CSV table of C-alpha atoms in Angstrom, one decimal:
chain,number,residue,atom,x,y,z
A,509,MET,CA,11.4,-9.0,-29.0
A,510,ALA,CA,9.8,-11.7,-29.0
A,511,ALA,CA,6.7,-12.1,-27.4
A,512,THR,CA,3.4,-13.6,-27.3
A,513,MET,CA,0.5,-12.8,-25.4
A,514,LYS,CA,-3.1,-14.5,-24.4
A,515,VAL,CA,-5.9,-13.0,-23.2
A,516,LEU,CA,-7.5,-15.6,-20.0
A,517,ILE,CA,-9.8,-12.9,-19.7
A,518,GLY,CA,-12.2,-10.5,-20.7
A,519,GLY,CA,-11.6,-11.1,-24.2
A,520,GLU,CA,-14.4,-12.1,-27.1
A,521,ALA,CA,-12.7,-15.5,-27.3
A,522,ASN,CA,-11.0,-16.0,-23.4
A,523,ASP,CA,-7.5,-17.9,-24.1
A,524,THR,CA,-6.9,-20.7,-21.6
A,525,GLU,CA,-3.3,-21.2,-22.0
A,526,LEU,CA,-0.1,-20.0,-23.2
A,527,LEU,CA,2.5,-22.0,-24.7
A,528,ILE,CA,6.3,-21.4,-23.6
A,529,SER,CA,8.5,-22.9,-25.9
A,530,ARG,CA,12.4,-23.3,-25.9
A,531,PRO,CA,13.0,-21.2,-23.0
A,532,ARG,CA,16.9,-20.0,-23.0
A,533,THR,CA,17.4,-20.6,-19.2
A,534,SER,CA,16.7,-24.6,-19.3
A,535,ASP,CA,18.7,-25.8,-17.2
A,536,ASN,CA,17.4,-27.3,-13.7
A,537,LEU,CA,13.6,-27.1,-14.1
A,538,GLY,CA,11.5,-29.7,-12.4
A,539,SER,CA,8.6,-28.9,-14.6
A,540,LYS,CA,7.8,-26.7,-17.9
A,541,PRO,CA,7.1,-23.4,-17.7
A,542,SER,CA,3.6,-22.8,-18.8
A,543,VAL,CA,0.8,-20.2,-17.7
A,544,VAL,CA,-3.1,-22.1,-17.3
A,545,LYS,CA,-6.3,-20.5,-16.5
A,546,ARG,CA,-7.8,-23.2,-14.8
A,547,SER,CA,-11.7,-23.8,-13.2
A,548,LEU,CA,-11.9,-25.3,-9.3
A,549,HIS,CA,-15.0,-27.2,-8.2
A,550,GLY,CA,-17.3,-28.2,-5.3
A,551,GLY,CA,-17.2,-26.4,-1.4
A,552,LEU,CA,-16.7,-22.8,-1.5
A,553,HIS,CA,-14.4,-21.9,-4.6
A,554,GLY,CA,-17.0,-23.6,-7.1
A,555,GLY,CA,-16.7,-21.6,-9.5
A,556,MET,CA,-13.1,-19.6,-9.0
A,557,GLU,CA,-10.8,-19.6,-11.6
A,558,ILE,CA,-7.2,-18.9,-10.5
A,559,ILE,CA,-4.1,-18.6,-13.5
A,560,GLU,CA,-1.4,-21.2,-12.8
A,561,VAL,CA,2.0,-19.3,-13.8
A,562,ASP,CA,5.2,-22.3,-14.0
A,563,ASN,CA,8.6,-20.9,-14.3
A,564,GLY,CA,9.8,-24.3,-14.2
A,565,ARG,CA,11.1,-23.9,-10.7
A,566,LEU,CA,8.2,-21.6,-8.9
A,567,LYS,CA,4.7,-21.7,-9.1
A,568,LEU,CA,2.2,-19.5,-8.1
A,569,TRP,CA,-1.4,-19.4,-8.0
A,570,LEU,CA,-3.1,-15.9,-9.2
A,571,LEU,CA,-6.9,-15.6,-8.3
A,572,PRO,CA,-8.5,-12.8,-11.3
A,573,GLN,CA,-12.1,-13.4,-9.1
A,574,ARG,CA,-10.1,-11.4,-5.8
A,575,GLY,CA,-8.5,-8.8,-6.8
A,576,MET,CA,-5.5,-10.6,-8.3
A,577,GLY,CA,-4.6,-11.9,-4.6
A,578,ILE,CA,-1.6,-14.4,-4.9
A,579,TRP,CA,-3.0,-17.8,-3.3
A,580,LYS,CA,0.0,-19.7,-2.8
A,581,ILE,CA,3.4,-20.0,-4.5
A,582,TRP,CA,5.4,-23.5,-4.5
A,583,ARG,CA,9.4,-23.3,-4.5
A,584,ASP,CA,10.7,-26.4,-5.6
A,585,GLY,CA,7.5,-28.5,-4.0
A,586,ILE,CA,7.8,-26.5,-0.8
A,587,GLU,CA,4.8,-24.6,-0.1
A,588,ILE,CA,4.7,-20.3,1.0
A,589,GLY,CA,1.4,-19.7,2.1
A,590,TRP,CA,-0.3,-20.1,5.5
A,591,GLN,CA,-2.6,-22.7,6.5
A,592,SER,CA,-6.0,-20.5,7.4
A,593,PRO,CA,-9.6,-22.0,9.1
A,594,VAL,CA,-10.8,-20.7,6.1
A,595,ARG,CA,-11.0,-23.7,3.4
A,596,GLY,CA,-10.2,-22.2,0.1
A,597,PRO,CA,-9.8,-19.7,-2.5
A,598,VAL,CA,-13.3,-18.5,-1.8
A,599,HIS,CA,-15.1,-17.3,-4.5
A,600,PRO,CA,-16.7,-13.8,-3.4
A,601,GLN,CA,-19.9,-14.6,-3.4
A,602,TYR,CA,-19.5,-16.2,-0.5
A,603,VAL,CA,-18.0,-13.9,1.4
A,604,PRO,CA,-20.4,-11.1,2.9
A,605,VAL,CA,-18.4,-8.2,2.8
A,606,HIS,CA,-21.5,-5.6,3.7
A,607,GLU,CA,-22.7,-8.1,6.6
A,608,GLU,CA,-23.9,-5.7,9.5
A,609,SER,CA,-20.6,-6.5,11.6
A,610,GLY,CA,-18.7,-5.5,9.0
A,611,LEU,CA,-16.0,-8.0,9.4
A,612,GLY,CA,-17.8,-10.7,6.4
A,613,TRP,CA,-14.8,-10.0,4.8
A,614,LEU,CA,-12.8,-12.3,7.3
A,615,ALA,CA,-14.9,-15.3,5.6
A,616,GLY,CA,-12.9,-15.2,2.8
A,617,PHE,CA,-9.6,-14.7,4.2
A,618,ASP,CA,-6.6,-17.2,3.3
A,619,GLU,CA,-4.1,-15.5,1.0
A,620,LEU,CA,-0.8,-15.4,0.7
A,621,LEU,CA,-0.9,-11.8,-0.5
A,622,CYS,CA,-4.1,-10.1,-0.5
A,623,ARG,CA,-4.8,-6.5,-1.3
A,624,CYS,CA,-7.2,-4.0,1.2
A,625,GLY,CA,-8.7,-0.9,-0.3
A,626,LEU,CA,-9.0,0.9,-2.5
A,627,GLU,CA,-11.7,2.7,-1.4
A,628,SER,CA,-10.9,2.2,2.2
A,629,ASN,CA,-9.4,-0.3,4.5
A,630,GLY,CA,-8.5,-1.3,8.0
A,631,GLU,CA,-11.1,-1.7,10.5
A,632,PRO,CA,-14.7,-1.1,10.1
A,633,GLU,CA,-16.0,2.1,10.3
A,634,PHE,CA,-19.2,3.0,11.1
A,635,ASP,CA,-22.2,5.7,11.6
A,636,ALA,CA,-23.6,8.0,14.6
A,637,LYS,CA,-26.1,5.3,14.0
A,638,GLY,CA,-24.2,2.5,14.2
A,639,LYS,CA,-24.8,2.1,10.3
A,640,LEU,CA,-21.7,0.2,8.5
A,641,LYS,CA,-20.1,2.7,6.2
A,642,TYR,CA,-16.8,0.7,5.2
A,643,PRO,CA,-16.5,-2.7,6.1
A,644,LEU,CA,-13.4,-4.1,7.3
A,645,HIS,CA,-10.0,-3.5,4.9
A,646,GLY,CA,-12.4,-3.0,1.8
A,647,ARG,CA,-13.9,-4.7,-1.2
A,648,ILE,CA,-11.2,-4.6,-4.0
A,649,ALA,CA,-10.0,-8.4,-2.9
A,650,ASN,CA,-13.4,-9.7,-3.4
A,651,LEU,CA,-14.1,-7.6,-7.2
A,652,PRO,CA,-12.8,-9.7,-10.3
A,653,ALA,CA,-10.4,-7.9,-12.9
A,654,TYR,CA,-12.4,-7.9,-16.1
A,655,LYS,CA,-10.0,-8.1,-18.6
A,656,VAL,CA,-6.8,-11.1,-17.3
A,657,GLU,CA,-3.2,-10.7,-20.3
A,658,ALA,CA,-0.6,-13.7,-19.8
A,659,HIS,CA,3.2,-12.2,-22.1
A,660,TYR,CA,6.4,-14.4,-22.0
A,661,ASP,CA,9.0,-12.6,-23.9
A,662,SER,CA,11.7,-15.3,-25.4
A,663,ASP,CA,14.6,-13.2,-25.6
A,664,THR,CA,14.2,-12.6,-21.9
A,665,ASP,CA,12.7,-15.5,-20.8
A,666,GLU,CA,10.2,-13.2,-18.8
A,667,ILE,CA,6.9,-14.3,-17.8
A,668,ARG,CA,4.2,-11.5,-17.2
A,669,VAL,CA,0.4,-11.7,-16.3
A,670,GLU,CA,-1.3,-8.2,-16.4
A,671,GLY,CA,-5.0,-8.1,-14.4
A,672,TRP,CA,-7.3,-4.7,-14.6
A,673,VAL,CA,-10.0,-4.5,-11.4
A,674,GLU,CA,-12.4,-1.5,-11.1
A,675,GLU,CA,-13.8,0.0,-7.5
A,676,THR,CA,-16.2,1.9,-9.1
A,677,ARG,CA,-19.7,3.5,-8.2
A,678,PHE,CA,-21.9,5.9,-10.2
A,679,LYS,CA,-21.3,9.2,-8.3
A,680,SER,CA,-19.4,7.5,-7.0
A,681,GLN,CA,-15.5,6.9,-6.6
A,682,GLN,CA,-13.7,5.4,-10.2
A,683,LEU,CA,-10.7,3.5,-8.7
A,684,VAL,CA,-8.7,1.2,-11.6
A,685,LEU,CA,-6.2,-1.3,-10.5
A,686,LYS,CA,-3.9,-2.8,-12.3
A,687,THR,CA,-1.2,-5.3,-11.4
A,688,ALA,CA,1.2,-6.8,-13.8
A,689,VAL,CA,2.6,-9.7,-11.5
A,690,THR,CA,6.5,-11.1,-14.0
A,691,THR,CA,9.0,-13.7,-12.9
A,692,LYS,CA,11.6,-15.5,-15.0
A,693,VAL,CA,12.0,-19.2,-16.0
A,694,GLY,CA,14.0,-20.9,-13.2
A,695,SER,CA,13.6,-18.1,-11.3
A,696,SER,CA,12.8,-17.7,-7.2
A,697,ALA,CA,11.7,-14.2,-7.4
A,698,VAL,CA,7.9,-12.8,-8.0
A,699,HIS,CA,8.0,-9.2,-9.0
A,700,ILE,CA,4.7,-6.7,-8.1
A,701,HIS,CA,3.9,-3.8,-9.6
A,702,ASP,CA,0.5,-2.6,-8.8
A,703,ARG,CA,-1.1,0.9,-10.5
A,704,VAL,CA,-3.9,2.6,-9.7
A,705,SER,CA,-5.8,5.2,-11.7
A,706,ASN,CA,-8.0,7.6,-11.6
A,707,PRO,CA,-10.0,7.6,-14.7
A,708,SER,CA,-13.0,10.2,-13.8
A,709,ALA,CA,-13.1,14.2,-14.1
A,710,MET,CA,-13.0,14.1,-10.2
A,711,PRO,CA,-9.7,13.7,-7.8
A,712,SER,CA,-10.1,10.5,-5.8
A,713,ARG,CA,-8.1,9.3,-2.8
A,714,PHE,CA,-7.4,6.2,-2.4
A,715,GLN,CA,-5.3,3.4,0.1
A,716,LEU,CA,-3.7,0.1,-0.1
A,717,LEU,CA,-2.7,-1.9,2.0
A,718,TYR,CA,-0.8,-6.0,0.8
A,719,HIS,CA,-1.9,-8.3,3.5
A,720,ILE,CA,0.9,-10.8,3.3
A,721,ASN,CA,0.8,-14.0,5.1
A,722,PHE,CA,3.1,-16.5,5.8
A,723,GLY,CA,3.1,-20.2,7.3
A,724,ALA,CA,4.6,-23.5,8.0
A,725,PRO,CA,7.7,-24.3,7.1
A,726,MET,CA,8.8,-20.6,7.5
A,727,LEU,CA,6.5,-19.3,10.3
A,728,GLU,CA,7.3,-21.5,13.0
A,729,ALA,CA,8.5,-21.6,16.9
A,730,GLY,CA,12.0,-19.7,16.9
A,731,ALA,CA,11.6,-18.1,13.6
A,732,GLU,CA,12.4,-14.6,13.3
A,733,ILE,CA,12.0,-11.4,11.3
A,734,ILE,CA,15.0,-9.6,10.3
A,735,ALA,CA,13.9,-5.8,9.0
A,736,PRO,CA,16.3,-2.6,8.6
A,737,VAL,CA,13.7,-1.1,11.5
A,738,LYS,CA,14.7,2.7,11.6
A,739,THR,CA,11.2,3.0,14.3
A,740,LEU,CA,8.8,0.5,15.5
A,741,VAL,CA,5.7,1.2,18.0
A,742,PRO,CA,3.1,-0.8,19.5
A,743,ARG,CA,0.2,-0.4,18.2
A,744,THR,CA,-1.6,-1.6,21.6
A,745,GLN,CA,-0.5,-2.3,24.8
A,746,ARG,CA,-1.0,-6.2,24.5
A,747,ALA,CA,1.7,-5.1,21.7
A,748,GLU,CA,3.8,-3.3,23.6
A,749,GLU,CA,4.3,-6.4,26.6
A,750,GLY,CA,6.2,-8.3,23.9
A,751,VAL,CA,8.1,-5.4,22.3
A,752,GLY,CA,11.4,-7.0,23.7
A,753,GLU,CA,11.2,-10.1,21.4
A,754,TRP,CA,9.1,-9.0,18.6
A,755,SER,CA,11.0,-10.4,15.6
A,756,ILE,CA,11.2,-14.1,17.0
A,757,VAL,CA,7.5,-16.0,16.4
A,758,ARG,CA,6.7,-18.0,19.9
A,759,ALA,CA,4.5,-21.4,19.8
A,760,PRO,CA,1.1,-21.3,18.8
A,761,GLN,CA,-0.9,-20.6,21.8
A,762,ALA,CA,-4.6,-20.6,21.8
A,763,GLY,CA,-6.5,-17.8,22.7
A,764,PHE,CA,-3.4,-15.5,21.7
A,765,GLN,CA,-4.0,-12.0,21.4
A,766,GLU,CA,-2.1,-10.8,18.5
A,767,GLN,CA,0.6,-8.3,18.6
A,768,VAL,CA,0.8,-5.6,16.1
A,769,TYR,CA,3.9,-2.9,15.6
A,770,PHE,CA,4.5,-0.5,13.1
A,771,MET,CA,8.1,0.1,11.4
A,772,GLU,CA,9.4,3.0,9.9
A,773,LEU,CA,12.6,0.9,8.2
A,774,LEU,CA,15.2,2.4,6.3
A,775,GLY,CA,16.5,2.3,3.3
A,776,ASP,CA,19.5,2.6,0.7
A,777,ALA,CA,20.0,5.8,-1.3
A,778,GLU,CA,17.6,5.4,-4.0
A,779,GLY,CA,14.9,4.1,-1.0
A,780,LYS,CA,15.1,0.2,-1.3
A,781,SER,CA,14.6,-1.9,1.5
A,782,GLN,CA,13.7,-5.8,2.1
A,783,VAL,CA,12.6,-7.7,5.2
A,784,LEU,CA,13.6,-11.1,5.7
A,785,LEU,CA,11.4,-14.0,7.7
A,786,ARG,CA,13.4,-17.1,8.3
A,787,ASN,CA,12.6,-20.1,10.2
A,788,ALA,CA,14.4,-21.8,13.3
A,789,LYS,CA,17.4,-23.1,11.5
A,790,GLY,CA,17.7,-20.6,9.2
A,791,THR,CA,17.4,-23.1,6.4
A,792,LEU,CA,14.4,-21.6,5.0
A,793,GLY,CA,13.7,-18.1,4.1
A,794,VAL,CA,11.4,-15.7,2.4
A,795,GLY,CA,12.2,-11.8,1.5
A,796,LEU,CA,9.8,-8.9,1.1
A,797,HIS,CA,12.0,-6.3,-1.4
A,798,PHE,CA,10.4,-3.2,-2.0
A,799,ASN,CA,11.2,1.0,-2.5
A,800,LEU,CA,10.2,3.4,0.0
A,801,SER,CA,9.2,5.9,-1.7
A,802,GLU,CA,6.3,3.9,-3.2
A,803,THR,CA,4.7,3.9,0.4
A,804,GLN,CA,3.8,6.4,2.5
A,805,LYS,CA,6.6,7.7,4.7
A,806,GLY,CA,8.2,3.6,4.5
A,807,GLU,CA,5.6,2.1,7.0
A,808,ILE,CA,5.0,-1.4,7.3
A,809,LEU,CA,2.3,-3.8,9.5
A,810,GLY,CA,4.6,-6.3,11.2
A,811,VAL,CA,2.6,-9.0,13.1
A,812,ALA,CA,4.0,-11.2,15.9
């Protein structure tokens, strides 16, 4: 295997770029494949570092200071992400995760893919005296990677970025998220492989949710979610009102109350399943592929 590696974060002398020379798959590439570390300045993203991965057709921004989330993806110039009112990506120093309401997490929320966890996930939880115990969606999305490496394999044209993020507290949990984000030169696909480990001598539990968010041009009035649903359960009475058309996206409405559904999906003999979001005309789409055996009971959370 002919491979090269650069330490982008966590080395004695951090590199800023992984050079990719003479890719095997070089037809119809819009740009030269590369992995580059950049710094942002000004506003809420002042001091943010991003890892820009460009495979010649698809480009994505990884956020090592925000739990290795993915801010946006661009494919042939089409932006894949969403338009949050938060002007991000937001440096964690401006996100009051532990404010009294427990909702401070929302001040930094604008990624395409944001991990929630690891000690806790979901709505804020308060103790008997009303003191915040666990904030909304946990801490992992606002913790920095302590090490990031970029790899390129010229035999397979695979580009891989690996990151390590710790969620650790003395005399408490010690959890380590290792993520590998891979793509191939000229490909339209991105693969994410996460592993959470507990290096301590004490047993520990963790929770992990992938908060994946789409906006225009994929998400628009008349867009449709296509999924192999085995069981669908509305989360609230408000969601039950729209259960008959849960898969159809409606035009934006001011003050609209979210309709959330829990789903158990069907998979093939190997447990593989997928979900597709396509625009109203069926000319654009984005798919998620995953293995149900690697998720608890194959459950996902869908918001229409």
